[in-house]
Amino acid sequence: DAGVIQSPRHEVTEMGQEVTLRCKPISGHNSLFWYRQTMMRGLELLIYFNNNVPIDDSGMPEDRFSAKMPNASFSTLKIQPSEPRDSAVYFCASSFNTDTQYFGPGTRLTVL
Amino acid sequence: AQTVTQSQPEMSVQEAETVTLSCTYDTSENNYYLFWYKQPPSRQMILVIRQEAYKQQNATENRFSVNFQKAAKSFSLKISDSQLGDTAMYFCAFMRRSNYQLIWGAGTKLIIKP
């Protein structure tokens, strides 16, 4: 079975540009999570969707960040405009309800 | 509030040895999950093992096993016959049942030496 799929795996962009990260959860999972990992702050939960509905977005750093889940098999995390401090590894994870979370390979974002 | 503590920032052992990583947690909940995830240099976060708090039996997955002491709030990971590919950061995590928030430990960097 395919795991969580994320794209791109690496993204290098310049400050001010729009960045879109994509995620395909495991088939049959109805919960999706976006995390950010940095050396300074560790792993932070940005947003949690259940049945395609955002349940908790309290971890989204500011209005420059937005996330959508138009259907059960696809989600995006958008940063507009991007800033150097957004450089991090972004993970998508999925689960069935509040059971075990399975993580994707991550997207390493570098904002110059 | 729940907290997870990993007291060993870094450990190193020789290949084929057995190593135990420590994790303690603090909670007033009775119904929860505990997890060990590994993060190798590739940065992918990989589930190693999961324990449900209501189960007395310690979880095992091939060379990986846990020692779950509910009363002591301890959840250690034992890796038997360690391999070079086990080199990674290992994170202990706690989650209340019917909740979605993973509470993470700071991680233990494990190095397997040839």
PDB file of C-alpha atoms in Angstrom:
ATOM      1  CA  ASP A   1       0.000   0.000   0.000  1.00  0.00           C
ATOM      2  CA  ALA A   2       1.200   3.494  -0.786  1.00  0.00           C
ATOM      3  CA  GLY A   3       2.013   5.643   2.186  1.00  0.00           C
ATOM      4  CA  VAL A   4       1.448   9.359   2.491  1.00  0.00           C
ATOM      5  CA  ILE A   5       2.715  11.110  -0.616  1.00  0.00           C
ATOM      6  CA  GLN A   6       4.121  14.622  -0.551  1.00  0.00           C
ATOM      7  CA  SER A   7       5.374  16.856  -3.307  1.00  0.00           C
ATOM      8  CA  PRO A   8       7.714  18.429  -3.994  1.00  0.00           C
ATOM      9  CA  ARG A   9      10.403  16.757  -1.875  1.00  0.00           C
ATOM     10  CA  HIS A  10      12.590  19.857  -2.059  1.00  0.00           C
ATOM     11  CA  GLU A  11      11.676  23.430  -2.808  1.00  0.00           C
ATOM     12  CA  VAL A  12      14.002  26.382  -3.070  1.00  0.00           C
ATOM     13  CA  THR A  13      12.396  29.751  -3.609  1.00  0.00           C
ATOM     14  CA  GLU A  14      13.069  33.425  -3.109  1.00  0.00           C
ATOM     15  CA  MET A  15      11.568  35.597  -0.453  1.00  0.00           C
ATOM     16  CA  GLY A  16       8.183  36.935  -1.485  1.00  0.00           C
ATOM     17  CA  GLN A  17       7.295  34.054  -3.756  1.00  0.00           C
ATOM     18  CA  GLU A  18       4.269  31.827  -3.286  1.00  0.00           C
ATOM     19  CA  VAL A  19       4.945  28.247  -2.248  1.00  0.00           C
ATOM     20  CA  THR A  20       2.452  25.382  -2.494  1.00  0.00           C
ATOM     21  CA  LEU A  21       3.064  22.047  -0.814  1.00  0.00           C
ATOM     22  CA  ARG A  22       0.930  19.046  -1.692  1.00  0.00           C
ATOM     23  CA  CYS A  23      -0.151  15.943   0.155  1.00  0.00           C
ATOM     24  CA  LYS A  24      -2.026  12.769  -0.674  1.00  0.00           C
ATOM     25  CA  PRO A  25      -3.054  10.876   2.464  1.00  0.00           C
ATOM     26  CA  ILE A  26      -3.282   7.121   2.807  1.00  0.00           C
ATOM     27  CA  SER A  27      -6.456   5.820   1.193  1.00  0.00           C
ATOM     28  CA  GLY A  28      -9.178   5.299   3.786  1.00  0.00           C
ATOM     29  CA  HIS A  29      -7.727   7.730   6.285  1.00  0.00           C
ATOM     30  CA  ASN A  30     -10.031  10.567   7.234  1.00  0.00           C
ATOM     31  CA  SER A  31      -7.697  12.725   9.317  1.00  0.00           C
ATOM     32  CA  LEU A  32      -4.871  14.808   7.889  1.00  0.00           C
ATOM     33  CA  PHE A  33      -2.217  16.835   9.654  1.00  0.00           C
ATOM     34  CA  TRP A  34       0.348  19.389   8.519  1.00  0.00           C
ATOM     35  CA  TYR A  35       3.477  19.746  10.660  1.00  0.00           C
ATOM     36  CA  ARG A  36       6.576  21.903  10.481  1.00  0.00           C
ATOM     37  CA  GLN A  37       9.949  20.830  11.846  1.00  0.00           C
ATOM     38  CA  THR A  38      12.845  23.150  12.629  1.00  0.00           C
ATOM     39  CA  MET A  39      15.928  22.743  14.763  1.00  0.00           C
ATOM     40  CA  MET A  40      14.817  25.535  17.055  1.00  0.00           C
ATOM     41  CA  ARG A  41      11.188  24.568  17.612  1.00  0.00           C
ATOM     42  CA  GLY A  42      11.089  20.856  16.878  1.00  0.00           C
ATOM     43  CA  LEU A  43       7.913  19.405  15.375  1.00  0.00           C
ATOM     44  CA  GLU A  44       4.904  21.733  15.423  1.00  0.00           C
ATOM     45  CA  LEU A  45       1.347  20.922  14.407  1.00  0.00           C
ATOM     46  CA  LEU A  46       0.109  23.559  11.987  1.00  0.00           C
ATOM     47  CA  ILE A  47      -3.390  22.343  11.132  1.00  0.00           C
ATOM     48  CA  TYR A  48      -5.610  19.293  11.525  1.00  0.00           C
ATOM     49  CA  PHE A  49      -8.405  18.234   9.162  1.00  0.00           C
ATOM     50  CA  ASN A  50     -11.049  15.619   9.878  1.00  0.00           C
ATOM     51  CA  ASN A  51     -13.303  14.481   7.039  1.00  0.00           C
ATOM     52  CA  ASN A  52     -11.903  17.330   4.919  1.00  0.00           C
ATOM     53  CA  VAL A  53     -12.919  19.982   7.462  1.00  0.00           C
ATOM     54  CA  PRO A  54     -10.296  22.067   9.301  1.00  0.00           C
ATOM     55  CA  ILE A  55     -10.745  21.307  12.989  1.00  0.00           C
ATOM     56  CA  ASP A  56      -7.764  23.031  14.544  1.00  0.00           C
ATOM     57  CA  ASP A  57      -5.662  25.674  12.794  1.00  0.00           C
ATOM     58  CA  SER A  58      -4.291  27.269  15.935  1.00  0.00           C
ATOM     59  CA  GLY A  59      -0.763  26.285  14.947  1.00  0.00           C
ATOM     60  CA  MET A  60      -0.781  28.195  11.672  1.00  0.00           C
ATOM     61  CA  PRO A  61       1.830  30.898  12.272  1.00  0.00           C
ATOM     62  CA  GLU A  62       0.133  33.793  10.517  1.00  0.00           C
ATOM     63  CA  ASP A  63      -2.114  34.815   7.684  1.00  0.00           C
ATOM     64  CA  ARG A  64       0.587  34.078   5.152  1.00  0.00           C
ATOM     65  CA  PHE A  65      -0.141  30.386   5.709  1.00  0.00           C
ATOM     66  CA  SER A  66      -3.273  28.704   4.414  1.00  0.00           C
ATOM     67  CA  ALA A  67      -4.325  25.086   3.988  1.00  0.00           C
ATOM     68  CA  LYS A  68      -7.091  23.412   2.061  1.00  0.00           C
ATOM     69  CA  MET A  69      -8.474  19.937   1.697  1.00  0.00           C
ATOM     70  CA  PRO A  70     -10.872  19.921  -1.245  1.00  0.00           C
ATOM     71  CA  ASN A  71     -11.396  16.170  -1.099  1.00  0.00           C
ATOM     72  CA  ALA A  72     -10.402  13.105   0.896  1.00  0.00           C
ATOM     73  CA  SER A  73      -7.335  12.407  -1.212  1.00  0.00           C
ATOM     74  CA  PHE A  74      -5.656  15.775  -1.521  1.00  0.00           C
ATOM     75  CA  SER A  75      -4.499  18.685   0.604  1.00  0.00           C
ATOM     76  CA  THR A  76      -2.361  21.748   0.035  1.00  0.00           C
ATOM     77  CA  LEU A  77      -0.406  24.054   2.315  1.00  0.00           C
ATOM     78  CA  LYS A  78       0.290  27.452   0.804  1.00  0.00           C
ATOM     79  CA  ILE A  79       2.662  30.157   1.971  1.00  0.00           C
ATOM     80  CA  GLN A  80       2.226  33.572   0.384  1.00  0.00           C
ATOM     81  CA  PRO A  81       4.451  35.542   0.539  1.00  0.00           C
ATOM     82  CA  SER A  82       7.257  33.281   1.738  1.00  0.00           C
ATOM     83  CA  GLU A  83       9.968  34.519   4.106  1.00  0.00           C
ATOM     84  CA  PRO A  84      13.392  33.082   5.033  1.00  0.00           C
ATOM     85  CA  ARG A  85      12.103  32.140   8.487  1.00  0.00           C
ATOM     86  CA  ASP A  86       9.643  29.749   6.814  1.00  0.00           C
ATOM     87  CA  SER A  87      12.566  27.510   5.861  1.00  0.00           C
ATOM     88  CA  ALA A  88      11.870  24.129   7.447  1.00  0.00           C
ATOM     89  CA  VAL A  89      10.802  20.586   6.714  1.00  0.00           C
ATOM     90  CA  TYR A  90       7.037  20.347   6.272  1.00  0.00           C
ATOM     91  CA  PHE A  91       5.367  17.026   6.964  1.00  0.00           C
ATOM     92  CA  CYS A  92       1.945  15.785   6.099  1.00  0.00           C
ATOM     93  CA  ALA A  93       0.534  12.912   8.151  1.00  0.00           C
ATOM     94  CA  SER A  94      -2.707  10.967   7.998  1.00  0.00           C
ATOM     95  CA  SER A  95      -4.666   8.668  10.268  1.00  0.00           C
ATOM     96  CA  PHE A  96      -8.011   6.990  10.614  1.00  0.00           C
ATOM     97  CA  ASN A  97      -9.836   9.190  13.110  1.00  0.00           C
ATOM     98  CA  THR A  98      -7.536   9.711  16.107  1.00  0.00           C
ATOM     99  CA  ASP A  99      -5.514   6.562  15.669  1.00  0.00           C
ATOM    100  CA  THR A 100      -1.865   6.240  14.679  1.00  0.00           C
ATOM    101  CA  GLN A 101      -0.484   9.004  12.478  1.00  0.00           C
ATOM    102  CA  TYR A 102       1.598   7.990   9.466  1.00  0.00           C
ATOM    103  CA  PHE A 103       3.934  10.590   8.062  1.00  0.00           C
ATOM    104  CA  GLY A 104       4.923  11.428   4.530  1.00  0.00           C
ATOM    105  CA  PRO A 105       8.553  11.881   3.476  1.00  0.00           C
ATOM    106  CA  GLY A 106       8.396  15.637   4.043  1.00  0.00           C
ATOM    107  CA  THR A 107       9.133  18.680   1.906  1.00  0.00           C
ATOM    108  CA  ARG A 108      12.357  20.525   2.639  1.00  0.00           C
ATOM    109  CA  LEU A 109      11.640  24.206   1.991  1.00  0.00           C
ATOM    110  CA  THR A 110      14.399  26.763   1.638  1.00  0.00           C
ATOM    111  CA  VAL A 111      13.454  30.398   1.253  1.00  0.00           C
ATOM    112  CA  LEU A 112      16.361  32.590   0.170  1.00  0.00           C
TER     113      LEU A 112
ATOM    114  CA  ALA B   1      -0.901  18.974  30.741  1.00  0.00           C
ATOM    115  CA  GLN B   2       0.907  16.000  29.325  1.00  0.00           C
ATOM    116  CA  THR B   3       4.684  16.010  28.989  1.00  0.00           C
ATOM    117  CA  VAL B   4       7.149  13.548  27.486  1.00  0.00           C
ATOM    118  CA  THR B   5      10.775  13.377  28.604  1.00  0.00           C
ATOM    119  CA  GLN B   6      13.648  11.656  26.856  1.00  0.00           C
ATOM    120  CA  SER B   7      16.633  11.990  29.131  1.00  0.00           C
ATOM    121  CA  GLN B   8      19.316  10.732  26.727  1.00  0.00           C
ATOM    122  CA  PRO B   9      20.160  13.341  24.080  1.00  0.00           C
ATOM    123  CA  GLU B  10      22.601  11.001  22.339  1.00  0.00           C
ATOM    124  CA  MET B  11      23.708   7.376  22.512  1.00  0.00           C
ATOM    125  CA  SER B  12      26.078   5.252  20.521  1.00  0.00           C
ATOM    126  CA  VAL B  13      26.602   1.487  20.440  1.00  0.00           C
ATOM    127  CA  GLN B  14      28.428  -1.039  18.338  1.00  0.00           C
ATOM    128  CA  GLU B  15      26.618  -2.879  15.601  1.00  0.00           C
ATOM    129  CA  ALA B  16      24.857  -6.051  16.820  1.00  0.00           C
ATOM    130  CA  GLU B  17      24.601  -4.783  20.396  1.00  0.00           C
ATOM    131  CA  THR B  18      21.344  -4.217  22.217  1.00  0.00           C
ATOM    132  CA  VAL B  19      20.405  -0.662  23.173  1.00  0.00           C
ATOM    133  CA  THR B  20      17.594   0.753  25.296  1.00  0.00           C
ATOM    134  CA  LEU B  21      16.209   4.259  24.865  1.00  0.00           C
ATOM    135  CA  SER B  22      14.359   5.832  27.788  1.00  0.00           C
ATOM    136  CA  CYS B  23      11.097   7.735  27.791  1.00  0.00           C
ATOM    137  CA  THR B  24       8.960   8.924  30.668  1.00  0.00           C
ATOM    138  CA  TYR B  25       5.709  10.809  30.492  1.00  0.00           C
ATOM    139  CA  ASP B  26       3.351  12.610  32.764  1.00  0.00           C
ATOM    140  CA  THR B  27      -0.407  12.402  32.440  1.00  0.00           C
ATOM    141  CA  SER B  28      -3.541  12.021  34.511  1.00  0.00           C
ATOM    142  CA  GLU B  29      -5.258  10.209  31.657  1.00  0.00           C
ATOM    143  CA  ASN B  30      -5.929   6.497  31.801  1.00  0.00           C
ATOM    144  CA  ASN B  31      -6.636   5.838  28.140  1.00  0.00           C
ATOM    145  CA  TYR B  32      -3.888   6.748  25.701  1.00  0.00           C
ATOM    146  CA  TYR B  33      -1.382   5.640  23.094  1.00  0.00           C
ATOM    147  CA  LEU B  34       2.391   5.746  23.205  1.00  0.00           C
ATOM    148  CA  PHE B  35       4.601   5.689  20.136  1.00  0.00           C
ATOM    149  CA  TRP B  36       8.193   5.507  19.089  1.00  0.00           C
ATOM    150  CA  TYR B  37       9.061   7.147  15.786  1.00  0.00           C
ATOM    151  CA  LYS B  38      12.471   7.157  14.141  1.00  0.00           C
ATOM    152  CA  GLN B  39      13.851   9.875  11.900  1.00  0.00           C
ATOM    153  CA  PRO B  40      16.917   8.776   9.906  1.00  0.00           C
ATOM    154  CA  PRO B  41      19.151  11.248   8.076  1.00  0.00           C
ATOM    155  CA  SER B  42      16.645  11.207   5.195  1.00  0.00           C
ATOM    156  CA  ARG B  43      14.353  13.162   7.599  1.00  0.00           C
ATOM    157  CA  GLN B  44      11.379  10.893   7.034  1.00  0.00           C
ATOM    158  CA  MET B  45       9.377  10.236  10.230  1.00  0.00           C
ATOM    159  CA  ILE B  46       8.812   6.493  10.495  1.00  0.00           C
ATOM    160  CA  LEU B  47       6.580   4.726  12.995  1.00  0.00           C
ATOM    161  CA  VAL B  48       8.580   2.115  14.902  1.00  0.00           C
ATOM    162  CA  ILE B  49       6.114   0.797  17.433  1.00  0.00           C
ATOM    163  CA  ARG B  50       2.867   1.651  19.165  1.00  0.00           C
ATOM    164  CA  GLN B  51       1.489   0.731  22.592  1.00  0.00           C
ATOM    165  CA  GLU B  52      -2.070   1.083  23.808  1.00  0.00           C
ATOM    166  CA  ALA B  53      -2.158   1.943  27.503  1.00  0.00           C
ATOM    167  CA  TYR B  54      -4.917  -0.500  28.356  1.00  0.00           C
ATOM    168  CA  LYS B  55      -2.896  -3.433  27.052  1.00  0.00           C
ATOM    169  CA  GLN B  56      -0.686  -5.131  29.619  1.00  0.00           C
ATOM    170  CA  GLN B  57       1.428  -6.897  27.035  1.00  0.00           C
ATOM    171  CA  ASN B  58       4.452  -5.035  25.756  1.00  0.00           C
ATOM    172  CA  ALA B  59       4.404  -4.341  22.023  1.00  0.00           C
ATOM    173  CA  THR B  60       7.049  -5.910  19.793  1.00  0.00           C
ATOM    174  CA  GLU B  61       7.971  -5.410  16.148  1.00  0.00           C
ATOM    175  CA  ASN B  62      10.773  -7.712  15.024  1.00  0.00           C
ATOM    176  CA  ARG B  63      13.972  -6.391  16.687  1.00  0.00           C
ATOM    177  CA  PHE B  64      12.105  -3.579  18.421  1.00  0.00           C
ATOM    178  CA  SER B  65      10.278  -4.024  21.706  1.00  0.00           C
ATOM    179  CA  VAL B  66       9.069  -1.796  24.484  1.00  0.00           C
ATOM    180  CA  ASN B  67       9.042  -2.002  28.245  1.00  0.00           C
ATOM    181  CA  PHE B  68       5.804  -0.288  29.217  1.00  0.00           C
ATOM    182  CA  GLN B  69       5.465   0.434  32.919  1.00  0.00           C
ATOM    183  CA  LYS B  70       2.133   2.211  33.280  1.00  0.00           C
ATOM    184  CA  ALA B  71       2.342   2.919  36.996  1.00  0.00           C
ATOM    185  CA  ALA B  72       5.821   4.344  36.628  1.00  0.00           C
ATOM    186  CA  LYS B  73       4.820   6.180  33.425  1.00  0.00           C
ATOM    187  CA  SER B  74       7.791   4.746  31.620  1.00  0.00           C
ATOM    188  CA  PHE B  75       7.991   3.588  28.012  1.00  0.00           C
ATOM    189  CA  SER B  76      11.460   2.465  26.956  1.00  0.00           C
ATOM    190  CA  LEU B  77      12.431   1.114  23.537  1.00  0.00           C
ATOM    191  CA  LYS B  78      14.802  -1.820  23.186  1.00  0.00           C
ATOM    192  CA  ILE B  79      16.568  -2.447  19.911  1.00  0.00           C
ATOM    193  CA  SER B  80      18.116  -5.897  19.654  1.00  0.00           C
ATOM    194  CA  ASP B  81      20.904  -6.853  17.253  1.00  0.00           C
ATOM    195  CA  SER B  82      21.329  -3.218  16.253  1.00  0.00           C
ATOM    196  CA  GLN B  83      22.119  -2.473  12.621  1.00  0.00           C
ATOM    197  CA  LEU B  84      23.782   0.452  10.881  1.00  0.00           C
ATOM    198  CA  GLY B  85      20.395   1.393   9.425  1.00  0.00           C
ATOM    199  CA  ASP B  86      19.070   1.974  12.933  1.00  0.00           C
ATOM    200  CA  THR B  87      21.126   5.159  13.122  1.00  0.00           C
ATOM    201  CA  ALA B  88      18.510   7.892  13.534  1.00  0.00           C
ATOM    202  CA  MET B  89      16.788  10.290  15.891  1.00  0.00           C
ATOM    203  CA  TYR B  90      14.223   8.453  17.968  1.00  0.00           C
ATOM    204  CA  PHE B  91      11.184  10.313  19.260  1.00  0.00           C
ATOM    205  CA  CYS B  92       8.822   9.127  21.963  1.00  0.00           C
ATOM    206  CA  ALA B  93       5.280  10.483  21.669  1.00  0.00           C
ATOM    207  CA  PHE B  94       2.053  10.400  23.693  1.00  0.00           C
ATOM    208  CA  MET B  95      -1.514  10.774  22.501  1.00  0.00           C
ATOM    209  CA  ARG B  96      -4.777  10.668  24.419  1.00  0.00           C
ATOM    210  CA  ARG B  97      -7.367   8.419  22.862  1.00  0.00           C
ATOM    211  CA  SER B  98     -10.069  10.382  21.091  1.00  0.00           C
ATOM    212  CA  ASN B  99      -7.642  13.239  20.680  1.00  0.00           C
ATOM    213  CA  TYR B 100      -5.352  14.031  17.804  1.00  0.00           C
ATOM    214  CA  GLN B 101      -2.510  15.884  19.409  1.00  0.00           C
ATOM    215  CA  LEU B 102       0.807  14.086  19.635  1.00  0.00           C
ATOM    216  CA  ILE B 103       2.966  15.249  22.530  1.00  0.00           C
ATOM    217  CA  TRP B 104       6.604  14.752  21.562  1.00  0.00           C
ATOM    218  CA  GLY B 105       9.774  14.145  23.489  1.00  0.00           C
ATOM    219  CA  ALA B 106      12.924  16.034  22.525  1.00  0.00           C
ATOM    220  CA  GLY B 107      14.417  12.974  20.844  1.00  0.00           C
ATOM    221  CA  THR B 108      17.456  10.734  21.306  1.00  0.00           C
ATOM    222  CA  LYS B 109      20.121  10.633  18.640  1.00  0.00           C
ATOM    223  CA  LEU B 110      21.221   7.016  18.240  1.00  0.00           C
ATOM    224  CA  ILE B 111      24.425   6.196  16.403  1.00  0.00           C
ATOM    225  CA  ILE B 112      25.251   2.601  15.479  1.00  0.00           C
ATOM    226  CA  LYS B 113      28.980   2.159  14.943  1.00  0.00           C
ATOM    227  CA  PRO B 114      30.403  -0.494  12.603  1.00  0.00           C
TER     228      PRO B 114
END
